[in-house]
Short mmCIF file of C-alpha atoms and ligand atoms in Angstrom, two decimals:
data_model
loop_
_atom_site.label_atom_id
_atom_site.label_comp_id
_atom_site.label_asym_id
_atom_site.label_seq_id
_atom_site.Cartn_x
_atom_site.Cartn_y
_atom_site.Cartn_z
CA MET G 464 -35.57 -3.63 -1.34
CA ALA G 465 -34.09 -4.26 -4.75
CA LYS G 466 -31.63 -7.25 -4.47
CA ILE G 467 -27.91 -5.14 -4.48
CA PRO G 468 -26.62 -5.39 -7.42
CA TYR G 469 -24.04 -7.40 -8.46
CA ARG G 470 -21.53 -4.03 -9.24
CA PHE G 471 -22.07 -0.97 -7.67
CA TYR G 472 -20.95 2.61 -8.88
CA LEU G 473 -21.24 6.25 -7.31
CA THR G 474 -21.94 8.76 -9.67
CA GLU G 475 -19.39 11.75 -10.40
CA GLU G 476 -21.03 13.79 -8.58
CA GLN G 477 -21.56 11.60 -5.54
CA MET G 478 -17.18 10.86 -5.66
CA PRO G 479 -15.61 12.56 -2.91
CA THR G 480 -14.23 15.79 -3.16
CA GLN G 481 -12.16 15.93 0.24
CA TRP G 482 -9.21 13.45 1.47
CA TYR G 483 -10.22 12.05 4.95
CA ASN G 484 -6.85 12.25 7.39
CA LEU G 485 -7.40 9.42 9.89
CA ARG G 486 -4.37 11.32 11.87
CA ALA G 487 -6.82 14.21 13.62
CA ASP G 488 -9.14 11.56 14.84
CA MET G 489 -6.60 8.81 16.77
CA LYS G 490 -6.02 10.20 20.59
CA GLU G 491 -2.79 9.58 20.11
CA GLN G 492 -0.70 10.24 17.71
CA PRO G 493 1.84 8.00 16.03
CA ALA G 494 5.49 8.90 17.25
CA PRO G 495 6.79 11.80 15.68
CA LEU G 496 9.47 11.40 12.12
CA LEU G 497 13.62 11.16 13.85
CA ASN G 498 16.14 13.27 12.15
CA PRO G 499 18.96 10.60 12.11
CA ALA G 500 21.59 12.47 12.58
CA THR G 501 20.51 14.28 16.24
CA LEU G 502 17.73 12.20 17.14
CA GLN G 503 15.46 14.90 17.39
CA PRO G 504 11.54 15.05 16.05
CA LEU G 505 11.25 16.28 12.48
CA LYS G 506 10.22 19.87 11.35
CA GLU G 507 8.27 20.34 7.94
CA GLU G 508 10.83 22.76 6.76
CA ASP G 509 13.34 19.09 7.25
CA LEU G 510 11.47 17.26 4.60
CA TYR G 511 11.42 20.34 2.46
CA PRO G 512 15.00 19.27 0.57
CA ILE G 513 13.51 15.03 0.14
CA PHE G 514 9.61 16.03 -0.68
CA CYS G 515 7.81 18.74 -2.26
CA LYS G 516 6.29 21.20 0.02
CA GLU G 517 3.02 19.79 -0.09
CA LEU G 518 4.02 16.95 0.45
CA ALA G 519 6.01 17.47 3.45
CA HIS G 520 3.23 19.79 4.85
CA GLN G 521 0.61 16.28 4.57
CA GLU G 522 3.03 14.49 6.17
CA MET G 523 3.66 16.65 9.33
CA ASP G 524 0.01 17.63 9.48
CA SER G 525 -2.08 15.62 12.21
CA GLU G 526 -5.10 17.89 12.48
CA THR G 527 -6.26 19.29 9.16
CA ARG G 528 -9.59 16.26 9.54
CA TYR G 529 -10.46 16.77 5.31
CA VAL G 530 -8.08 18.29 2.43
CA ASP G 531 -9.31 19.55 -0.46
CA ILE G 532 -8.66 16.97 -3.23
CA PRO G 533 -7.74 20.09 -6.26
CA GLU G 534 -9.40 19.87 -8.69
CA GLU G 535 -6.57 18.85 -11.83
CA ILE G 536 -6.49 15.78 -9.20
CA GLN G 537 -10.53 15.06 -9.53
CA GLU G 538 -10.39 15.51 -12.96
CA MET G 539 -7.70 12.54 -13.46
CA TYR G 540 -9.79 10.28 -10.63
CA LYS G 541 -12.89 10.92 -13.20
CA ILE G 542 -10.91 9.19 -15.71
CA TYR G 543 -10.91 6.15 -14.04
CA ARG G 544 -12.35 6.39 -10.67
CA PRO G 545 -15.37 5.83 -9.11
CA SER G 546 -13.79 2.34 -8.78
CA PRO G 547 -16.61 -0.73 -7.95
CA LEU G 548 -18.14 -1.69 -5.17
CA ILE G 549 -18.42 -5.41 -5.87
CA ARG G 550 -21.08 -8.33 -4.18
CA ALA G 551 -19.05 -11.72 -4.11
CA TYR G 552 -22.03 -13.65 -4.52
CA ASN G 553 -20.20 -16.00 -6.61
CA LEU G 554 -17.69 -16.64 -3.78
CA GLU G 555 -20.57 -16.67 -1.29
CA LYS G 556 -21.76 -19.59 -2.85
CA GLU G 557 -18.89 -21.32 -3.69
CA LEU G 558 -17.98 -21.16 0.44
CA GLY G 559 -21.20 -22.06 1.19
CA THR G 560 -21.09 -19.30 3.33
CA PRO G 561 -23.80 -17.22 5.36
CA ALA G 562 -21.96 -13.84 5.48
CA LYS G 563 -21.86 -11.14 3.10
CA ILE G 564 -18.73 -10.28 0.71
CA TYR G 565 -18.26 -7.22 -0.65
CA TYR G 566 -14.64 -6.23 -2.29
CA LYS G 567 -13.50 -2.37 -3.62
CA PHE G 568 -11.71 -3.26 -6.50
CA GLU G 569 -8.77 -1.30 -7.20
CA GLY G 570 -7.42 -2.66 -10.53
CA ASN G 571 -9.11 -0.63 -13.26
CA ASN G 572 -6.38 1.19 -14.65
CA THR G 573 -3.11 0.74 -16.43
CA SER G 574 -1.06 0.43 -13.65
CA GLY G 575 -3.44 -2.39 -12.14
CA SER G 576 -3.39 -0.89 -8.60
CA HIS G 577 -4.45 1.21 -6.40
CA LYS G 578 -1.21 2.95 -6.60
CA LEU G 579 -2.10 5.74 -9.21
CA ASN G 580 -4.54 7.34 -6.48
CA SER G 581 -1.18 8.84 -4.58
CA ALA G 582 0.87 8.47 -7.67
CA ILE G 583 -1.30 11.86 -8.98
CA ALA G 584 -1.71 13.63 -6.22
CA GLN G 585 2.38 13.79 -6.15
CA ALA G 586 2.77 14.07 -9.29
CA TYR G 587 0.52 17.10 -9.78
CA TYR G 588 1.97 19.06 -6.09
CA ALA G 589 5.45 18.49 -7.55
CA LYS G 590 5.01 20.27 -10.82
CA LYS G 591 2.52 22.92 -9.19
CA GLN G 592 6.10 23.92 -7.25
CA GLY G 593 7.82 24.45 -10.47
CA LEU G 594 9.87 20.91 -9.75
CA THR G 595 11.89 19.54 -13.12
CA SER G 596 11.85 16.35 -12.62
CA VAL G 597 10.78 13.45 -9.47
CA THR G 598 12.62 10.06 -9.06
CA THR G 599 11.38 6.78 -7.07
CA GLU G 600 11.38 3.20 -6.35
CA THR G 601 9.21 0.59 -7.35
CA GLY G 602 9.63 -2.75 -6.40
CA ALA G 603 6.65 -5.90 -8.06
CA GLY G 604 6.52 -2.83 -10.60
CA GLN G 605 2.55 -1.41 -9.96
CA TRP G 606 4.23 1.54 -8.27
CA GLY G 607 6.59 2.80 -10.74
CA THR G 608 3.98 2.56 -13.68
CA ALA G 609 0.90 4.10 -11.53
CA LEU G 610 3.88 7.46 -11.40
CA SER G 611 5.03 6.81 -15.28
CA GLU G 612 0.86 7.07 -15.60
CA ALA G 613 1.03 10.54 -13.28
CA CYS G 614 3.53 11.45 -14.35
CA ALA G 615 3.23 11.48 -18.25
CA TYR G 616 -0.30 13.55 -17.99
CA PHE G 617 1.22 16.48 -15.54
CA HIS G 618 4.56 16.35 -17.97
CA LEU G 619 6.88 15.68 -15.47
CA PRO G 620 10.36 13.64 -16.31
CA LEU G 621 10.73 10.37 -13.97
CA THR G 622 12.92 8.37 -12.76
CA VAL G 623 11.87 4.96 -12.02
CA TYR G 624 15.10 2.52 -9.28
CA MET G 625 13.04 -1.00 -9.96
CA VAL G 626 14.59 -3.92 -7.30
CA LYS G 627 16.97 -5.63 -10.11
CA CYS G 628 14.17 -9.30 -9.50
CA SER G 629 11.64 -7.55 -10.50
CA PHE G 630 13.50 -6.19 -13.49
CA MET G 631 14.85 -9.21 -15.01
CA GLN G 632 10.94 -10.72 -14.11
CA LYS G 633 9.43 -8.63 -15.61
CA PRO G 634 10.45 -7.00 -18.33
CA TYR G 635 7.28 -5.59 -19.80
CA ARG G 636 6.67 -3.68 -16.58
CA LYS G 637 9.93 -1.59 -18.06
CA ALA G 638 8.26 -1.40 -21.14
CA VAL G 639 5.17 -0.35 -19.87
CA MET G 640 6.56 3.00 -17.95
CA GLN G 641 8.58 3.30 -20.82
CA THR G 642 5.49 4.02 -22.20
CA PHE G 643 5.01 6.95 -20.42
CA ASP G 644 8.17 7.99 -20.81
CA ALA G 645 9.64 7.30 -17.44
CA ASN G 646 13.71 5.99 -17.32
CA VAL G 647 14.15 3.07 -15.75
CA ILE G 648 17.43 1.60 -14.40
CA PRO G 649 17.56 -1.72 -11.92
CA SER G 650 19.12 -1.06 -8.60
CA PRO G 651 21.48 -1.18 -7.11
CA SER G 652 22.82 0.70 -9.61
CA ASP G 653 26.14 2.43 -10.61
CA THR G 654 24.30 5.70 -11.20
CA THR G 655 24.62 6.79 -7.39
CA ALA G 656 27.40 6.49 -4.31
CA VAL G 657 24.66 4.40 -2.33
CA GLY G 658 24.14 1.83 -4.95
CA ARG G 659 27.99 1.71 -5.75
CA LYS G 660 28.17 0.68 -2.17
CA ILE G 661 25.86 -2.09 -1.81
CA LEU G 662 27.33 -3.33 -5.23
CA ALA G 663 30.90 -3.75 -4.21
CA GLU G 664 29.76 -5.28 -0.91
CA ASN G 665 28.05 -7.87 -2.26
CA PRO G 666 27.81 -7.90 -6.14
CA ASP G 667 25.29 -10.44 -6.97
CA THR G 668 22.39 -8.73 -5.31
CA THR G 669 19.03 -8.86 -6.85
CA GLY G 670 18.04 -6.45 -5.01
CA SER G 671 15.73 -4.53 -2.65
CA LEU G 672 12.95 -1.96 -1.81
CA GLY G 673 14.83 -0.47 0.90
CA CYS G 674 18.24 -0.34 -1.09
CA ALA G 675 16.09 1.36 -4.44
CA ILE G 676 14.85 4.23 -2.25
CA SER G 677 18.09 4.75 -0.84
CA GLU G 678 19.67 5.58 -4.38
CA ALA G 679 16.43 7.03 -5.33
CA VAL G 680 16.57 9.97 -2.52
CA GLU G 681 20.03 10.25 -3.26
CA LYS G 682 19.51 10.90 -6.35
CA ALA G 683 16.92 13.33 -5.97
CA THR G 684 18.54 15.50 -3.42
CA THR G 685 21.81 16.13 -5.82
CA THR G 686 20.12 16.56 -8.60
CA ASP G 687 18.27 20.44 -9.18
CA GLY G 688 14.78 20.91 -8.65
CA CYS G 689 14.15 17.14 -8.25
CA ARG G 690 12.40 15.57 -5.35
CA TYR G 691 11.90 11.95 -4.45
CA VAL G 692 8.21 10.43 -4.03
CA LEU G 693 7.06 7.57 -2.30
CA GLY G 694 3.89 4.92 -2.95
CA SER G 695 3.22 3.93 0.63
CA VAL G 696 4.31 3.91 3.99
CA LEU G 697 4.28 7.77 4.53
CA ASN G 698 1.04 9.61 6.40
CA GLN G 699 0.61 11.09 2.85
CA VAL G 700 -0.07 8.58 0.66
CA LEU G 701 -2.35 6.97 3.54
CA LEU G 702 -3.83 10.57 3.49
CA HIS G 703 -4.10 9.90 -0.54
CA GLN G 704 -5.55 6.42 -0.22
CA SER G 705 -8.40 7.56 2.26
CA VAL G 706 -10.38 7.96 -1.21
CA ILE G 707 -10.63 4.46 -1.23
CA GLY G 708 -12.51 4.04 1.63
CA LEU G 709 -14.67 7.01 1.49
CA GLU G 710 -15.80 6.01 -1.61
CA ALA G 711 -16.28 2.63 0.01
CA LYS G 712 -18.35 4.06 2.39
CA LYS G 713 -20.47 6.10 0.79
CA ALA G 714 -21.57 3.00 -1.64
CA MET G 715 -22.41 0.92 1.32
CA GLU G 716 -24.32 3.53 2.98
CA ILE G 717 -26.53 3.77 -0.02
CA LEU G 718 -26.81 -0.32 0.03
CA GLY G 719 -27.76 0.57 3.33
CA GLU G 720 -24.64 -2.05 4.39
CA TYR G 721 -22.36 -1.68 7.16
CA PRO G 722 -19.28 -3.95 7.32
CA ASP G 723 -18.67 -5.98 10.45
CA VAL G 724 -15.11 -6.73 9.56
CA VAL G 725 -13.06 -4.92 7.27
CA VAL G 726 -9.92 -6.80 5.62
CA GLY G 727 -7.21 -5.81 3.64
CA CYS G 728 -3.40 -6.87 2.60
CA ALA G 729 -0.92 -5.17 4.46
CA GLY G 730 2.51 -4.11 2.50
CA GLY G 731 3.71 -0.68 3.97
CA GLY G 732 0.03 -0.02 4.64
CA SER G 733 -1.11 2.30 2.26
CA ASN G 734 -4.79 0.51 0.57
CA LEU G 735 -4.81 -0.76 4.18
CA GLY G 736 -4.64 2.71 5.73
CA GLY G 737 -6.72 4.61 3.19
CA LEU G 738 -9.86 1.64 2.90
CA ILE G 739 -10.06 1.60 6.63
CA ALA G 740 -9.32 5.56 7.70
CA PRO G 741 -13.20 6.21 7.39
CA PHE G 742 -14.57 2.85 9.43
CA MET G 743 -12.28 3.15 12.00
CA ARG G 744 -12.65 6.87 12.67
CA ASP G 745 -16.64 5.63 13.14
CA LYS G 746 -14.85 2.97 15.83
CA LEU G 747 -12.77 5.51 17.17
CA VAL G 748 -15.33 8.58 17.88
CA ASP G 749 -18.38 6.61 17.59
CA GLY G 750 -17.50 3.61 19.60
CA LYS G 751 -18.46 0.86 16.16
CA LYS G 752 -17.37 -2.31 16.85
CA THR G 753 -16.38 -3.20 13.30
CA ARG G 754 -13.17 -5.50 13.23
CA PHE G 755 -10.12 -4.55 10.79
CA VAL G 756 -7.75 -7.43 9.69
CA ALA G 757 -4.40 -6.64 8.46
CA VAL G 758 -3.25 -9.63 5.91
CA GLU G 759 0.63 -10.33 4.93
CA PRO G 760 2.65 -12.59 4.03
CA ALA G 761 4.32 -15.12 6.63
CA SER G 762 7.57 -14.32 4.92
CA CYS G 763 7.77 -10.78 5.19
CA PRO G 764 5.62 -10.84 8.33
CA SER G 765 6.40 -7.39 10.03
CA LEU G 766 3.10 -6.59 11.83
CA THR G 767 2.59 -10.38 13.11
CA ARG G 768 6.52 -11.06 14.56
CA GLY G 769 8.05 -7.41 13.84
CA LYS G 770 9.28 -4.84 16.83
CA TYR G 771 7.67 -1.60 17.23
CA ALA G 772 10.57 0.49 17.19
CA TYR G 773 12.37 3.39 15.75
CA ASP G 774 13.99 2.18 12.30
CA PHE G 775 14.93 3.36 9.11
CA CYS G 776 12.69 3.63 6.10
CA ASP G 777 15.30 2.25 3.43
CA THR G 778 18.65 -0.28 3.34
CA GLY G 779 20.65 2.66 3.08
CA LYS G 780 20.12 4.36 5.78
CA VAL G 781 19.44 7.99 4.22
CA THR G 782 15.99 8.22 5.37
CA PRO G 783 14.52 10.05 8.25
CA MET G 784 13.49 7.33 10.94
CA ALA G 785 10.08 5.85 11.70
CA LYS G 786 8.08 4.27 14.53
CA MET G 787 7.05 1.80 12.90
CA TYR G 788 6.75 -2.52 12.87
CA THR G 789 9.78 -3.65 11.77
CA LEU G 790 11.82 -6.68 10.72
CA GLY G 791 15.27 -4.44 10.37
CA CYS G 792 15.52 -2.01 7.42
CA ASP G 793 18.73 -4.24 5.44
CA PHE G 794 15.58 -7.65 5.70
CA ILE G 795 15.09 -8.81 2.14
CA PRO G 796 12.20 -11.70 2.13
CA SER G 797 13.28 -14.85 0.64
CA ALA G 798 14.19 -15.34 -3.15
CA ASN G 799 10.99 -17.89 -3.49
CA HIS G 800 9.10 -15.13 -2.57
CA ALA G 801 6.17 -14.40 -5.19
CA GLY G 802 4.05 -11.99 -3.78
CA GLY G 803 5.26 -8.87 -3.26
CA LEU G 804 4.39 -7.18 -0.03
CA ARG G 805 7.97 -7.23 0.55
CA TYR G 806 8.58 -4.06 2.72
CA HIS G 807 10.60 -4.31 5.57
CA GLY G 808 8.40 -1.47 7.69
CA MET G 809 4.77 -0.33 7.96
CA SER G 810 3.00 2.87 7.82
CA PRO G 811 3.57 4.34 11.34
CA ILE G 812 -0.80 5.44 10.99
CA LEU G 813 -0.87 0.88 10.91
CA SER G 814 1.90 0.76 13.63
CA LYS G 815 0.15 3.30 16.06
CA LEU G 816 -3.50 1.63 15.81
CA TYR G 817 -2.37 -2.14 15.63
CA HIS G 818 -0.04 -1.22 19.24
CA ASP G 819 -2.78 0.14 21.16
CA GLY G 820 -4.97 -3.28 19.82
CA TYR G 821 -7.53 -1.58 17.22
CA MET G 822 -6.70 -3.47 14.66
CA GLU G 823 -5.49 -7.51 14.31
CA ALA G 824 -3.03 -8.71 12.00
CA VAL G 825 -2.85 -12.70 10.11
CA SER G 826 -0.09 -13.62 8.39
CA TYR G 827 -0.43 -16.67 5.04
CA GLU G 828 1.94 -18.79 3.85
CA GLN G 829 1.84 -17.94 -0.39
CA THR G 830 0.89 -21.29 -1.82
CA LYS G 831 -2.24 -21.19 0.81
CA VAL G 832 -2.32 -17.38 -0.28
CA PHE G 833 -2.30 -18.43 -4.67
CA GLU G 834 -4.69 -21.01 -3.45
CA ALA G 835 -7.19 -18.13 -2.61
CA ALA G 836 -6.01 -16.39 -5.87
CA THR G 837 -7.21 -19.32 -8.20
CA LEU G 838 -10.54 -19.99 -6.34
CA PHE G 839 -11.62 -15.81 -6.10
CA ALA G 840 -10.50 -15.87 -10.42
CA ARG G 841 -12.51 -19.06 -11.41
CA VAL G 842 -15.91 -17.61 -9.41
CA GLU G 843 -15.44 -13.50 -9.74
CA THR G 844 -13.80 -13.43 -12.95
CA ILE G 845 -11.12 -11.32 -11.81
CA LEU G 846 -7.18 -12.45 -12.24
CA PRO G 847 -6.09 -10.88 -8.91
CA ALA G 848 -3.03 -9.74 -7.99
CA PRO G 849 -0.86 -11.65 -5.80
CA GLU G 850 -0.21 -8.44 -2.78
CA SER G 851 -4.43 -8.52 -3.32
CA SER G 852 -5.08 -11.86 -2.91
CA HIS G 853 -3.71 -11.98 0.96
CA ALA G 854 -6.72 -9.95 1.25
CA ILE G 855 -9.01 -13.10 0.03
CA ARG G 856 -7.37 -15.53 1.79
CA GLY G 857 -8.10 -12.80 4.77
CA ALA G 858 -11.62 -12.80 3.89
CA ILE G 859 -12.64 -16.11 2.98
CA ASP G 860 -11.49 -17.42 6.25
CA GLU G 861 -13.33 -14.80 8.11
CA ALA G 862 -16.36 -15.78 5.59
CA LEU G 863 -15.75 -19.87 6.47
CA LYS G 864 -16.14 -18.90 10.11
CA CYS G 865 -19.23 -17.39 9.74
CA LYS G 866 -19.94 -20.40 7.98
CA GLU G 867 -18.93 -22.49 11.03
CA THR G 868 -20.94 -20.36 13.71
CA GLY G 869 -23.94 -19.59 11.19
CA GLU G 870 -23.23 -15.60 11.49
CA GLN G 871 -24.61 -13.29 8.25
CA LYS G 872 -21.80 -11.11 9.61
CA THR G 873 -20.73 -8.33 6.34
CA ILE G 874 -17.22 -8.55 5.43
CA LEU G 875 -15.61 -5.97 3.01
CA PHE G 876 -11.96 -6.40 0.94
CA GLY G 877 -9.48 -4.63 -0.25
CA LEU G 878 -8.59 -6.01 -3.67
CA THR G 879 -5.96 -3.99 -4.72
CA GLY G 880 -5.20 -5.06 -8.18
CA THR G 881 -4.51 -7.52 -10.68
CA GLY G 882 -1.95 -9.64 -11.32
CA TYR G 883 -1.33 -9.76 -15.71
CA PHE G 884 2.40 -9.13 -14.78
CA ASP G 885 3.18 -12.07 -12.03
CA MET G 886 2.52 -15.38 -14.23
CA THR G 887 5.38 -16.11 -13.21
CA ALA G 888 4.34 -16.85 -9.86
CA TYR G 889 0.98 -18.35 -10.75
CA SER G 890 3.11 -20.60 -13.25
CA ALA G 891 4.73 -21.62 -10.25
CA PHE G 892 1.75 -22.08 -8.54
CA HIS G 893 0.52 -24.57 -11.06
CA GLU G 894 2.68 -26.70 -11.84
CA GLY G 895 3.54 -27.64 -8.11
CA LYS G 896 6.50 -25.46 -7.76
CA MET G 897 5.60 -22.58 -5.29
CA THR G 898 7.43 -23.40 -2.05
CA ASP G 899 6.74 -21.46 1.47
CA TYR G 900 9.55 -19.66 3.40
CA ILE G 901 8.86 -19.36 6.33
CA PRO G 902 12.19 -17.12 8.12
CA THR G 903 13.26 -18.63 12.01
CA ASP G 904 13.52 -16.37 14.86
CA GLU G 905 17.08 -16.18 15.04
CA GLU G 906 16.90 -15.33 11.06
CA LEU G 907 14.83 -12.33 11.96
CA GLN G 908 16.89 -11.55 15.70
CA LYS G 909 19.45 -11.05 13.35
CA GLY G 910 17.36 -7.64 11.83
CA PHE G 911 16.29 -6.83 15.57
CA ASP G 912 19.88 -6.76 16.70
CA ARG G 913 20.68 -3.94 14.32
CA LEU G 914 17.91 -1.51 14.40
CA PRO G 915 19.30 2.04 15.49
CA LYS G 916 19.38 2.53 18.98
CA VAL G 917 16.80 5.67 20.00
CA ASP G 918 15.19 5.72 23.52
C1 LIG D 1758 1.82 -1.99 -4.04
C2 LIG D 1758 0.83 -2.78 -3.93
C3 LIG D 1758 0.06 -3.38 -2.22
C4 LIG D 1758 0.80 -3.06 -1.58
O1 LIG D 1758 0.87 -1.72 -0.97
P1 LIG D 1758 0.04 -1.25 0.57
O2 LIG D 1758 1.13 0.00 0.51
O3 LIG D 1758 0.32 -1.88 1.19
O4 LIG D 1758 -1.21 -0.96 -0.13
C5 LIG D 1758 -1.44 -3.88 -2.18
N1 LIG D 1758 -1.63 -4.69 -4.01
C6 LIG D 1758 -1.21 -4.04 -4.89
C7 LIG D 1758 -1.99 -4.52 -5.90
C8 LIG D 1758 0.20 -3.40 -4.96
O5 LIG D 1758 0.18 -2.78 -6.51
#
């Protein structure tokens, strides 16, 4: 067979026209969302005040295996998709590993990440329902940027609550969002009751994702024709992100390849859930032996050290409760943490798969992650996002294991985005100023003690 190319693209005709809903093939379902007031499982209608109807339906639908991607969404996908499947020949050579390493690169769009895949879908359904605006939160800024792009495309006004420390550290992120006409507000803010309460209790707080979510939800539920959209964690987001895995699987099929190990970084779990979905199907349905590895920061270790329990999805406790691996909804990673992936919880779908032993998880300190990022940049020529670099670290370590055992495994990892807005973190690393912080058991216990009592 001809040598596998460095970059492989599907044709437009080969791109997926349906998303894949992994829940349809899970023998045991993730636990249902609960109404925090009654502790009863939520019904689809209960979500209508927060999400637009079609997305509420997708959130609750665990039966439809394949969901048609509307034409309008496919059209916008075609502006920046398919994303390339890249054979990391240079990284393999640098490591001296017999393993074959592939990565699916999602950074080729202005948001610089995979998040646009779900942003487009969410903006489209909101517009189609006749909504007049949407709100969201953003931490590092990729989600806010992606949603700004999508909302501009569909002419839908958007307010973004941006975690205050990122708002200050990344002024250019704000400028990009403003270019796409979004209204960007640092969180916590005085524009919501929950924001004012958090500020009153802790005036110097630099904010958290959970807190920004509370503000965005409050704004959506108190504004006519407005709904909230979220860029990760939710079942609907994993559904949209399945486009990553579907493209990757099809491309590998054409190349005559199939991964032995699939590695991805895990914040709220959307890119990982999307990348692994069709391969996990093969494991659940056909008994394939593929391994799946979630990589998270040691400073925000929800899978590796969290509890599998019901918790709120936000600090303000205004969202439904989800059963997931969590560090407690008021967990805020240490201030020196620069690598993203700072959410306290994890997708209920991935949490369930991990709990049932279908997926593994590892954590790394950030200096180890930036070592991998710089090595990767030098040989592969792409400047990776710190988040994505967790997956690079995980994949490198899998490849180094192969070097020891001599096994020629096929490794696939998700390169979720580029790191151009993270140069402060890169500079800290180059100047030797980056430090590692691993929370103690006692610190984590404080979060667990405050978990809602459900059962
Ligand atoms: C948001 C983000 C992540 C983490 O989010 P998930 O929902 O866990 O995928 C990873 N990489 C990049 C580049 C991101 O922007």
